[in-house]
PDB file of C-alpha atoms (C1' of nucleotides) in Angstrom:
ATOM      1  CA  MET G 982      -8.473  14.194  21.122  1.00  0.00           C
ATOM      2  CA  PRO G 983     -10.643  17.058  23.054  1.00  0.00           C
ATOM      3  CA  GLU G 984      -9.876  20.550  22.759  1.00  0.00           C
ATOM      4  CA  MET G 985     -11.196  22.962  25.837  1.00  0.00           C
ATOM      5  CA  PRO G 986     -14.685  22.631  25.391  1.00  0.00           C
ATOM      6  CA  GLU G 987     -14.110  18.929  26.248  1.00  0.00           C
ATOM      7  CA  VAL G 988     -11.513  19.050  29.062  1.00  0.00           C
ATOM      8  CA  GLU G 989     -14.262  21.767  30.335  1.00  0.00           C
ATOM      9  CA  ILE G 990     -16.824  18.629  30.404  1.00  0.00           C
ATOM     10  CA  ILE G 991     -14.561  16.547  31.816  1.00  0.00           C
ATOM     11  CA  ARG G 992     -13.870  19.221  34.427  1.00  0.00           C
ATOM     12  CA  ARG G 993     -17.033  19.375  35.623  1.00  0.00           C
ATOM     13  CA  SER G 994     -18.183  15.507  35.240  1.00  0.00           C
ATOM     14  CA  LEU G 995     -15.391  14.911  38.459  1.00  0.00           C
ATOM     15  CA  VAL G 996     -15.292  17.925  40.573  1.00  0.00           C
ATOM     16  CA  ASP G 997     -17.660  17.157  42.615  1.00  0.00           C
ATOM     17  CA  LYS G 998     -17.031  13.390  42.253  1.00  0.00           C
ATOM     18  CA  LEU G 999     -13.017  13.464  43.392  1.00  0.00           C
ATOM     19  CA  SER G1000     -13.122  16.532  45.665  1.00  0.00           C
ATOM     20  CA  GLY G1001     -12.275  15.259  49.290  1.00  0.00           C
ATOM     21  CA  ARG G1002     -11.811  11.785  47.801  1.00  0.00           C
ATOM     22  CA  LYS G1003      -8.272  10.457  48.506  1.00  0.00           C
ATOM     23  CA  ILE G1004      -5.932   8.345  46.319  1.00  0.00           C
ATOM     24  CA  ILE G1005      -5.049   5.224  47.978  1.00  0.00           C
ATOM     25  CA  GLU G1006      -3.667   3.222  44.709  1.00  0.00           C
ATOM     26  CA  VAL G1007      -1.848   4.372  42.066  1.00  0.00           C
ATOM     27  CA  GLU G1008      -1.882   0.870  39.369  1.00  0.00           C
ATOM     28  CA  PHE G1009       0.658   1.898  36.200  1.00  0.00           C
ATOM     29  CA  LEU G1010      -0.075  -0.147  32.988  1.00  0.00           C
ATOM     30  CA  LEU G1011       1.832   1.966  31.097  1.00  0.00           C
ATOM     31  CA  ALA G1012       4.044   4.217  33.312  1.00  0.00           C
ATOM     32  CA  ARG G1013       5.765   5.941  30.525  1.00  0.00           C
ATOM     33  CA  LEU G1014       3.017   8.723  30.431  1.00  0.00           C
ATOM     34  CA  VAL G1015       4.041  10.167  33.598  1.00  0.00           C
ATOM     35  CA  LYS G1016       7.005  12.396  32.683  1.00  0.00           C
ATOM     36  CA  TRP G1017       7.499  14.417  36.036  1.00  0.00           C
ATOM     37  CA  PRO G1018       8.887  13.084  38.181  1.00  0.00           C
ATOM     38  CA  SER G1019       9.946   9.253  38.156  1.00  0.00           C
ATOM     39  CA  ALA G1020       7.007   6.802  37.770  1.00  0.00           C
ATOM     40  CA  ALA G1021       7.997   5.355  41.596  1.00  0.00           C
ATOM     41  CA  GLU G1022       8.160   8.989  42.991  1.00  0.00           C
ATOM     42  CA  PHE G1023       4.903  10.070  41.374  1.00  0.00           C
ATOM     43  CA  GLN G1024       3.094   7.068  42.789  1.00  0.00           C
ATOM     44  CA  ALA G1025       4.767   7.268  46.176  1.00  0.00           C
ATOM     45  CA  VAL G1026       3.857  10.681  46.385  1.00  0.00           C
ATOM     46  CA  LEU G1027       0.405  10.654  45.182  1.00  0.00           C
ATOM     47  CA  THR G1028      -0.438   8.091  47.181  1.00  0.00           C
ATOM     48  CA  ASN G1029      -2.651   9.095  50.299  1.00  0.00           C
ATOM     49  CA  ARG G1030      -2.835  12.548  48.921  1.00  0.00           C
ATOM     50  CA  THR G1031      -6.069  13.602  49.541  1.00  0.00           C
ATOM     51  CA  ILE G1032      -8.240  15.839  45.727  1.00  0.00           C
ATOM     52  CA  VAL G1033      -9.002  19.171  47.293  1.00  0.00           C
ATOM     53  CA  THR G1034     -11.306  20.254  43.606  1.00  0.00           C
ATOM     54  CA  VAL G1035     -10.218  19.933  39.600  1.00  0.00           C
ATOM     55  CA  ALA G1036      -9.327  22.790  37.547  1.00  0.00           C
ATOM     56  CA  ARG G1037      -8.250  23.613  34.435  1.00  0.00           C
ATOM     57  CA  LYS G1038      -5.947  25.951  31.943  1.00  0.00           C
ATOM     58  CA  GLY G1039      -6.230  25.145  28.407  1.00  0.00           C
ATOM     59  CA  LYS G1040      -6.521  21.611  27.919  1.00  0.00           C
ATOM     60  CA  TYR G1041      -4.814  20.942  30.940  1.00  0.00           C
ATOM     61  CA  LEU G1042      -6.282  19.383  33.974  1.00  0.00           C
ATOM     62  CA  LEU G1043      -5.285  20.355  37.254  1.00  0.00           C
ATOM     63  CA  PHE G1044      -6.073  18.322  39.969  1.00  0.00           C
ATOM     64  CA  HIS G1045      -5.148  19.969  43.037  1.00  0.00           C
ATOM     65  CA  LEU G1046      -4.023  17.826  46.210  1.00  0.00           C
ATOM     66  CA  ASP G1047      -3.401  18.098  50.079  1.00  0.00           C
ATOM     67  CA  ASP G1048       0.189  19.353  51.063  1.00  0.00           C
ATOM     68  CA  ASN G1049       0.247  21.580  47.760  1.00  0.00           C
ATOM     69  CA  GLN G1050       0.720  18.992  45.033  1.00  0.00           C
ATOM     70  CA  VAL G1051      -0.437  19.300  41.888  1.00  0.00           C
ATOM     71  CA  LEU G1052      -1.435  16.881  39.623  1.00  0.00           C
ATOM     72  CA  VAL G1053      -1.860  17.752  35.929  1.00  0.00           C
ATOM     73  CA  ILE G1054      -2.776  15.828  32.774  1.00  0.00           C
ATOM     74  CA  HIS G1055      -3.120  16.385  29.051  1.00  0.00           C
ATOM     75  CA  LEU G1056      -5.305  14.066  27.298  1.00  0.00           C
ATOM     76  CA  ARG G1057      -3.613  15.048  23.954  1.00  0.00           C
ATOM     77  CA  MET G1058      -5.642  12.928  20.733  1.00  0.00           C
ATOM     78  CA  THR G1059      -7.003  10.174  22.302  1.00  0.00           C
ATOM     79  CA  GLY G1060      -6.725  10.349  26.014  1.00  0.00           C
ATOM     80  CA  ARG G1061      -9.951   9.459  28.496  1.00  0.00           C
ATOM     81  CA  LEU G1062     -10.864   9.869  31.833  1.00  0.00           C
ATOM     82  CA  GLN G1063     -13.832   7.700  33.887  1.00  0.00           C
ATOM     83  CA  TYR G1064     -14.805   8.045  37.695  1.00  0.00           C
ATOM     84  CA  VAL G1065     -16.172   3.862  37.324  1.00  0.00           C
ATOM     85  CA  THR G1066     -17.754   3.051  40.680  1.00  0.00           C
ATOM     86  CA  ARG G1067     -18.641  -1.130  39.957  1.00  0.00           C
ATOM     87  CA  GLY G1068     -14.475  -2.350  39.084  1.00  0.00           C
ATOM     88  CA  ILE G1069     -13.874  -2.121  35.297  1.00  0.00           C
ATOM     89  CA  GLU G1070     -13.023  -4.854  33.460  1.00  0.00           C
ATOM     90  CA  LYS G1071      -9.504  -3.142  31.925  1.00  0.00           C
ATOM     91  CA  ASP G1072      -9.709  -3.121  28.068  1.00  0.00           C
ATOM     92  CA  LYS G1073      -5.941  -2.856  26.365  1.00  0.00           C
ATOM     93  CA  PHE G1074      -6.121   1.306  26.132  1.00  0.00           C
ATOM     94  CA  THR G1075      -5.955   1.538  29.887  1.00  0.00           C
ATOM     95  CA  ARG G1076      -2.958   2.875  31.022  1.00  0.00           C
ATOM     96  CA  ILE G1077      -3.359   3.780  34.527  1.00  0.00           C
ATOM     97  CA  ILE G1078      -5.854   3.228  37.637  1.00  0.00           C
ATOM     98  CA  PHE G1079      -6.462   5.648  40.337  1.00  0.00           C
ATOM     99  CA  LYS G1080      -7.868   3.729  43.622  1.00  0.00           C
ATOM    100  CA  LEU G1081     -10.104   6.004  45.948  1.00  0.00           C
ATOM    101  CA  ASP G1082     -10.765   5.244  49.716  1.00  0.00           C
ATOM    102  CA  ASN G1083     -14.593   5.063  48.563  1.00  0.00           C
ATOM    103  CA  GLU G1084     -13.513   1.850  46.080  1.00  0.00           C
ATOM    104  CA  ASP G1085     -14.092   3.771  43.452  1.00  0.00           C
ATOM    105  CA  LEU G1086     -11.786   4.606  40.365  1.00  0.00           C
ATOM    106  CA  LEU G1087     -10.709   7.045  38.191  1.00  0.00           C
ATOM    107  CA  VAL G1088      -9.197   5.390  34.981  1.00  0.00           C
ATOM    108  CA  TYR G1089      -7.270   6.655  32.163  1.00  0.00           C
ATOM    109  CA  ALA G1090      -7.079   5.269  29.214  1.00  0.00           C
ATOM    110  CA  ASP G1091      -5.458   6.125  25.944  1.00  0.00           C
ATOM    111  CA  THR G1092      -5.304   4.813  22.499  1.00  0.00           C
ATOM    112  CA  ARG G1093      -2.351   6.447  21.216  1.00  0.00           C
ATOM    113  CA  THR G1094      -0.452   6.753  24.641  1.00  0.00           C
ATOM    114  CA  LEU G1095       0.355  10.691  23.593  1.00  0.00           C
ATOM    115  CA  GLY G1096      -1.117  11.785  26.983  1.00  0.00           C
ATOM    116  CA  THR G1097       0.838  13.069  29.219  1.00  0.00           C
ATOM    117  CA  LEU G1098       0.919  13.566  32.688  1.00  0.00           C
ATOM    118  CA  TYR G1099       2.563  14.903  35.654  1.00  0.00           C
ATOM    119  CA  LEU G1100       3.170  15.761  39.858  1.00  0.00           C
ATOM    120  CA  MET G1101       4.639  18.844  41.166  1.00  0.00           C
ATOM    121  CA  PRO G1102       4.344  21.372  43.871  1.00  0.00           C
ATOM    122  CA  LEU G1103       1.648  24.254  42.769  1.00  0.00           C
ATOM    123  CA  ASP G1104       5.074  26.652  42.895  1.00  0.00           C
ATOM    124  CA  GLU G1105       7.091  24.427  40.663  1.00  0.00           C
ATOM    125  CA  LEU G1106       4.057  24.335  37.737  1.00  0.00           C
ATOM    126  CA  TRP G1107       6.169  26.987  35.730  1.00  0.00           C
ATOM    127  CA  ARG G1108       8.192  23.982  34.900  1.00  0.00           C
ATOM    128  CA  ILE G1109       5.369  22.517  32.274  1.00  0.00           C
ATOM    129  CA  THR G1110       6.279  24.662  29.520  1.00  0.00           C
ATOM    130  CA  GLY G1111       2.798  24.418  27.646  1.00  0.00           C
ATOM    131  CA  LEU G1112       1.165  25.551  31.130  1.00  0.00           C
ATOM    132  CA  ALA G1113       3.046  28.222  31.758  1.00  0.00           C
ATOM    133  CA  ALA G1114       3.596  29.995  28.236  1.00  0.00           C
ATOM    134  CA  MET G1115      -0.280  29.374  27.537  1.00  0.00           C
ATOM    135  CA  GLY G1116      -2.110  32.693  26.106  1.00  0.00           C
ATOM    136  CA  PRO G1117      -5.380  34.132  26.917  1.00  0.00           C
ATOM    137  CA  GLU G1118      -8.495  31.497  27.146  1.00  0.00           C
ATOM    138  CA  PRO G1119     -11.691  32.233  24.643  1.00  0.00           C
ATOM    139  CA  LEU G1120     -14.024  33.779  27.251  1.00  0.00           C
ATOM    140  CA  THR G1121     -11.907  34.944  29.454  1.00  0.00           C
ATOM    141  CA  LEU G1122     -11.422  39.163  30.163  1.00  0.00           C
ATOM    142  CA  GLU G1123      -7.350  38.383  29.242  1.00  0.00           C
ATOM    143  CA  PHE G1124      -8.721  37.146  26.053  1.00  0.00           C
ATOM    144  CA  SER G1125     -10.178  40.463  24.218  1.00  0.00           C
ATOM    145  CA  LEU G1126     -10.964  42.070  20.734  1.00  0.00           C
ATOM    146  CA  LEU G1127      -8.124  44.478  21.730  1.00  0.00           C
ATOM    147  CA  TYR G1128      -6.109  41.309  23.077  1.00  0.00           C
ATOM    148  CA  LEU G1129      -6.663  39.641  19.204  1.00  0.00           C
ATOM    149  CA  ASN G1130      -5.685  42.577  17.677  1.00  0.00           C
ATOM    150  CA  GLU G1131      -2.655  43.743  18.826  1.00  0.00           C
ATOM    151  CA  MET G1132      -1.759  39.831  18.484  1.00  0.00           C
ATOM    152  CA  LEU G1133      -2.906  38.950  15.380  1.00  0.00           C
ATOM    153  CA  LYS G1134      -0.894  42.638  13.834  1.00  0.00           C
ATOM    154  CA  LYS G1135       2.033  41.022  15.059  1.00  0.00           C
ATOM    155  CA  HIS G1136       1.801  37.520  13.599  1.00  0.00           C
ATOM    156  CA  HIS G1137       2.893  36.810   9.840  1.00  0.00           C
ATOM    157  CA  GLY G1138       2.258  33.010   9.444  1.00  0.00           C
ATOM    158  CA  LYS G1139      -1.481  31.721   8.264  1.00  0.00           C
ATOM    159  CA  ILE G1140      -4.084  32.867  10.576  1.00  0.00           C
ATOM    160  CA  LYS G1141      -4.809  28.646  11.035  1.00  0.00           C
ATOM    161  CA  ALA G1142      -1.311  28.436  12.547  1.00  0.00           C
ATOM    162  CA  VAL G1143      -1.398  31.399  14.764  1.00  0.00           C
ATOM    163  CA  LEU G1144      -5.003  30.320  16.503  1.00  0.00           C
ATOM    164  CA  LEU G1145      -3.806  26.311  16.841  1.00  0.00           C
ATOM    165  CA  ASN G1146      -0.595  27.831  19.097  1.00  0.00           C
ATOM    166  CA  GLN G1147      -1.496  27.818  22.411  1.00  0.00           C
ATOM    167  CA  LYS G1148       0.749  30.701  23.096  1.00  0.00           C
ATOM    168  CA  TYR G1149      -1.238  32.865  21.105  1.00  0.00           C
ATOM    169  CA  ILE G1150      -4.993  31.613  22.407  1.00  0.00           C
ATOM    170  CA  GLY G1151      -4.951  28.796  24.872  1.00  0.00           C
ATOM    171  CA  GLY G1152      -7.699  25.632  24.109  1.00  0.00           C
ATOM    172  CA  LEU G1153      -8.528  26.081  20.919  1.00  0.00           C
ATOM    173  CA  GLY G1154      -7.856  22.920  18.598  1.00  0.00           C
ATOM    174  CA  ASN G1155      -8.228  21.884  15.124  1.00  0.00           C
ATOM    175  CA  ILE G1156     -12.224  21.760  14.921  1.00  0.00           C
ATOM    176  CA  TYR G1157     -13.044  24.813  16.707  1.00  0.00           C
ATOM    177  CA  VAL G1158     -10.787  26.605  14.937  1.00  0.00           C
ATOM    178  CA  ASP G1159     -11.618  25.654  11.364  1.00  0.00           C
ATOM    179  CA  GLU G1160     -15.330  26.546  13.077  1.00  0.00           C
ATOM    180  CA  SER G1161     -14.034  30.361  14.020  1.00  0.00           C
ATOM    181  CA  MET G1162     -12.596  30.394  10.415  1.00  0.00           C
ATOM    182  CA  ALA G1163     -16.135  29.274   9.143  1.00  0.00           C
ATOM    183  CA  ILE G1164     -18.234  31.263  11.402  1.00  0.00           C
ATOM    184  CA  ALA G1165     -16.065  34.631  10.622  1.00  0.00           C
ATOM    185  CA  GLY G1166     -15.583  33.913   6.659  1.00  0.00           C
ATOM    186  CA  ILE G1167     -11.848  33.811   6.590  1.00  0.00           C
ATOM    187  CA  HIS G1168      -9.744  31.723   4.805  1.00  0.00           C
ATOM    188  CA  PRO G1169      -7.816  29.681   6.889  1.00  0.00           C
ATOM    189  CA  GLU G1170      -4.981  30.886   4.923  1.00  0.00           C
ATOM    190  CA  ARG G1171      -5.283  34.529   5.181  1.00  0.00           C
ATOM    191  CA  ILE G1172      -1.893  35.802   6.791  1.00  0.00           C
ATOM    192  CA  ALA G1173      -3.174  36.827  10.081  1.00  0.00           C
ATOM    193  CA  SER G1174      -1.717  40.074  10.197  1.00  0.00           C
ATOM    194  CA  SER G1175      -3.603  41.032   7.313  1.00  0.00           C
ATOM    195  CA  LEU G1176      -6.726  40.583   8.928  1.00  0.00           C
ATOM    196  CA  SER G1177      -8.491  43.937   8.976  1.00  0.00           C
ATOM    197  CA  GLU G1178     -10.315  44.899  12.637  1.00  0.00           C
ATOM    198  CA  SER G1179     -13.636  44.236  11.563  1.00  0.00           C
ATOM    199  CA  GLU G1180     -12.477  41.338  10.522  1.00  0.00           C
ATOM    200  CA  ASN G1181     -10.471  40.725  13.643  1.00  0.00           C
ATOM    201  CA  GLU G1182     -14.233  41.748  15.390  1.00  0.00           C
ATOM    202  CA  LYS G1183     -16.127  38.810  13.485  1.00  0.00           C
ATOM    203  CA  LEU G1184     -12.672  36.238  14.538  1.00  0.00           C
ATOM    204  CA  PHE G1185     -13.239  37.241  18.057  1.00  0.00           C
ATOM    205  CA  HIS G1186     -16.805  37.011  18.599  1.00  0.00           C
ATOM    206  CA  ALA G1187     -16.795  33.415  16.245  1.00  0.00           C
ATOM    207  CA  ILE G1188     -14.289  32.050  18.459  1.00  0.00           C
ATOM    208  CA  ASN G1189     -16.086  32.617  21.487  1.00  0.00           C
ATOM    209  CA  LYS G1190     -19.053  31.417  20.649  1.00  0.00           C
ATOM    210  CA  VAL G1191     -17.933  28.155  18.744  1.00  0.00           C
ATOM    211  CA  ILE G1192     -16.059  27.749  22.885  1.00  0.00           C
ATOM    212  CA  ALA G1193     -19.329  28.176  24.586  1.00  0.00           C
ATOM    213  CA  ASP G1194     -21.474  26.149  22.160  1.00  0.00           C
ATOM    214  CA  GLY G1195     -18.875  23.910  22.561  1.00  0.00           C
ATOM    215  CA  ILE G1196     -19.461  23.285  25.719  1.00  0.00           C
ATOM    216  CA  GLU G1197     -23.297  24.279  26.299  1.00  0.00           C
ATOM    217  CA  HIS G1198     -23.327  21.109  23.832  1.00  0.00           C
ATOM    218  CA  GLY G1199     -21.035  18.722  25.970  1.00  0.00           C
ATOM    219  CA  GLY G1200     -18.392  18.748  23.550  1.00  0.00           C
ATOM    220  CA  THR G1201     -17.508  17.305  19.941  1.00  0.00           C
ATOM    221  CA  THR G1202     -17.921  13.422  20.090  1.00  0.00           C
ATOM    222  CA  PHE G1203     -16.619  11.533  16.983  1.00  0.00           C
ATOM    223  CA  ARG G1204     -15.060   8.430  18.305  1.00  0.00           C
ATOM    224  CA  ASP G1205     -13.252   8.776  21.373  1.00  0.00           C
ATOM    225  CA  TYR G1206     -14.459  11.845  23.547  1.00  0.00           C
ATOM    226  CA  ARG G1207     -16.300  11.126  26.211  1.00  0.00           C
ATOM    227  CA  ASP G1208     -16.496  12.709  29.719  1.00  0.00           C
ATOM    228  CA  GLY G1209     -15.767  11.619  33.369  1.00  0.00           C
ATOM    229  CA  GLU G1210     -18.655   9.719  33.300  1.00  0.00           C
ATOM    230  CA  GLY G1211     -18.806   7.909  30.040  1.00  0.00           C
ATOM    231  CA  LYS G1212     -21.614  10.567  28.189  1.00  0.00           C
ATOM    232  CA  SER G1213     -20.823  11.460  24.694  1.00  0.00           C
ATOM    233  CA  GLY G1214     -20.923  14.963  23.324  1.00  0.00           C
ATOM    234  CA  SER G1215     -23.283  16.450  20.802  1.00  0.00           C
ATOM    235  CA  HIS G1216     -21.777  19.663  19.547  1.00  0.00           C
ATOM    236  CA  GLN G1217     -20.678  16.961  16.369  1.00  0.00           C
ATOM    237  CA  HIS G1218     -24.088  18.200  14.831  1.00  0.00           C
ATOM    238  CA  HIS G1219     -23.525  22.054  14.581  1.00  0.00           C
ATOM    239  CA  LEU G1220     -20.443  21.912  13.052  1.00  0.00           C
ATOM    240  CA  LYS G1221     -20.363  23.942   9.845  1.00  0.00           C
ATOM    241  CA  VAL G1222     -16.852  22.541   8.239  1.00  0.00           C
ATOM    242  CA  TYR G1223     -15.393  20.196  10.542  1.00  0.00           C
ATOM    243  CA  GLY G1224     -15.792  16.563   8.929  1.00  0.00           C
ATOM    244  CA  ARG G1225     -17.670  17.762   5.959  1.00  0.00           C
ATOM    245  CA  LYS G1226     -15.441  17.656   3.034  1.00  0.00           C
ATOM    246  CA  ALA G1227     -17.656  16.972  -0.019  1.00  0.00           C
ATOM    247  CA  GLU G1228     -20.583  18.314   1.725  1.00  0.00           C
ATOM    248  CA  PRO G1229     -22.408  21.317   0.697  1.00  0.00           C
ATOM    249  CA  CYS G1230     -21.916  24.409   3.124  1.00  0.00           C
ATOM    250  CA  TYR G1231     -25.148  25.578   4.078  1.00  0.00           C
ATOM    251  CA  SER G1232     -25.135  28.824   3.476  1.00  0.00           C
ATOM    252  CA  CYS G1233     -24.278  28.585  -0.532  1.00  0.00           C
ATOM    253  CA  GLY G1234     -24.297  25.153  -1.345  1.00  0.00           C
ATOM    254  CA  THR G1235     -20.536  24.796  -2.147  1.00  0.00           C
ATOM    255  CA  PRO G1236     -18.657  21.575  -1.213  1.00  0.00           C
ATOM    256  CA  ILE G1237     -16.577  21.744   1.962  1.00  0.00           C
ATOM    257  CA  VAL G1238     -13.139  21.562   0.617  1.00  0.00           C
ATOM    258  CA  TRP G1239     -10.517  19.515   2.629  1.00  0.00           C
ATOM    259  CA  LYS G1240      -7.036  20.812   2.371  1.00  0.00           C
ATOM    260  CA  GLU G1241      -3.432  19.870   4.539  1.00  0.00           C
ATOM    261  CA  VAL G1242      -2.985  23.580   6.398  1.00  0.00           C
ATOM    262  CA  SER G1243       0.091  24.502   8.537  1.00  0.00           C
ATOM    263  CA  GLY G1244      -0.104  20.975   8.525  1.00  0.00           C
ATOM    264  CA  ARG G1245      -3.388  19.929   9.984  1.00  0.00           C
ATOM    265  CA  GLY G1246      -6.285  18.949   7.852  1.00  0.00           C
ATOM    266  CA  THR G1247      -8.432  22.223   6.867  1.00  0.00           C
ATOM    267  CA  HIS G1248     -12.084  22.158   6.678  1.00  0.00           C
ATOM    268  CA  PHE G1249     -13.430  25.254   5.084  1.00  0.00           C
ATOM    269  CA  CYS G1250     -15.585  26.691   2.314  1.00  0.00           C
ATOM    270  CA  PRO G1251     -13.894  28.530  -0.249  1.00  0.00           C
ATOM    271  CA  THR G1252     -16.713  30.644  -1.051  1.00  0.00           C
ATOM    272  CA  CYS G1253     -17.606  31.868   1.728  1.00  0.00           C
ATOM    273  CA  GLN G1254     -14.264  32.281   3.283  1.00  0.00           C
ATOM    274  CA  ARG G1255     -11.939  35.008   1.908  1.00  0.00           C
TER     275      ARG G1255
ATOM    276  C1'  DC A1196       9.533  35.043  13.568  1.00  0.00           C
ATOM    277  C1'  DT A1197       8.653  31.418   9.791  1.00  0.00           C
ATOM    278  C1'  DG A1198       7.590  26.964   8.219  1.00  0.00           C
ATOM    279  C1'  DC A1199       8.797  22.505   7.079  1.00  0.00           C
ATOM    280  C1'  DA A1200       9.566  18.068   8.795  1.00  0.00           C
ATOM    281  C1'  DA A1201       9.827  14.338  11.949  1.00  0.00           C
ATOM    282  C1'  DT A1202       8.593  12.602  16.424  1.00  0.00           C
ATOM    283  C1'  DC A1203       5.640  10.509  20.278  1.00  0.00           C
ATOM    284  C1'  DC A1204       1.639   6.047  18.935  1.00  0.00           C
ATOM    285  C1'  DT A1205      -2.230   2.947  17.886  1.00  0.00           C
ATOM    286  C1'  DG A1206      -5.792   2.426  15.575  1.00  0.00           C
ATOM    287  C1'  DG A1207     -10.383   2.797  11.694  1.00  0.00           C
ATOM    288  C1'  DG A1208     -11.864   3.326   7.714  1.00  0.00           C
ATOM    289  C1'  DT A1209     -11.202   2.932   2.397  1.00  0.00           C
ATOM    290  C1'  DG A1210      -9.226   0.725  -1.675  1.00  0.00           C
ATOM    291  C1'  DC A1211      -7.911  -2.844  -4.486  1.00  0.00           C
TER     292       DC A1211
ATOM    293  C1'  DT C 725      -9.967 -11.714   4.234  1.00  0.00           C
ATOM    294  C1'  DG C 726      -5.659  -9.500   3.683  1.00  0.00           C
ATOM    295  C1'  DC C 727      -3.127  -5.548   2.550  1.00  0.00           C
ATOM    296  C1'  DA C 728      -1.271  -1.020   1.846  1.00  0.00           C
ATOM    297  C1'  DC C 729      -2.636   3.302   2.685  1.00  0.00           C
ATOM    298  C1'  DC C 730      -4.321   7.785   4.550  1.00  0.00           C
ATOM    299  C1'  DC C 731      -6.105  10.147   8.514  1.00  0.00           C
ATOM    300  C1'  DA C 732      -7.027  11.420  13.297  1.00  0.00           C
ATOM    301  C1'  DG C 733      -9.453  15.760  18.468  1.00  0.00           C
ATOM    302  C1'  DG C 734      -2.273  17.732  20.026  1.00  0.00           C
ATOM    303  C1'  DA C 735       2.310  19.167  21.171  1.00  0.00           C
ATOM    304  C1'  DT C 736       7.261  19.571  20.898  1.00  0.00           C
ATOM    305  C1'  DT C 737      12.026  19.895  18.449  1.00  0.00           C
ATOM    306  C1'  DG C 738      15.008  21.128  15.563  1.00  0.00           C
ATOM    307  C1'  DC C 739      16.268  22.435  11.162  1.00  0.00           C
ATOM    308  C1'  DA C 740      16.381  25.840   7.232  1.00  0.00           C
TER     309       DA C 740
END
DNA sequence: CTGCAATCCTGGGTGC
DNA sequence: TGCACCCAGGATTGCA
């Protein structure tokens, strides 16, 4: 569900509340979401660990704990993390409850149960392939125009698929990729290596802008997404193409096209994006 | 390296 | 009200 801006907003909404808190109990309603180690070991190691800070890499949340342990959570499509102060009515999507030493709760809920959790020492994070192989993230020094130029030159697949691939750029998902291509005026089915340097430059600025705006607006809420305090984002009101199938393009009035590209639903303006 | 399909799951929305 | 079908913000794996 969430892409990098949403995960970052969740991180920001949790970090102050969780830093210094001790996890005193882990309750599983659906233990199979834990991918490493076994659920029993996950529970045993996590119990009585203190949370030092909450970090993020791409779409992964990293809860740094004492004893050099790290709790890693990937929300995938419909995962939600909520800091709860007054006890909760468990609903059927509540999957894992972390009980804290101040009697508050960190609740993991997930409709489609595709989310993944891991617990391991800091120096073993390389075991999580998607985390270890992640490409540079927008808005960082590593994600430079030079990097984007060199990277796109090497890839001969559709630009949409390349931008979605976390190995090449970390943190972009379907919404922000469609929006980036719309702002840059690039058709999603273009071959990545065929883009000119001036198109790459437009794309570079568009990606950074879309991610920065997404964070500034508190993320994009369609259905499930909420931050750690249950608040919705507002970036859905700023989208140019995503979710606007058949509605007029804001620039030229042409109806926005929806088409499956690289296996993902894709929105674009056939006039403005070439 | 690339595309493609299948896979993990449970809905919401729509059309008949 | 029921039912079938499409679609969904992610990512991995196996195959051609």
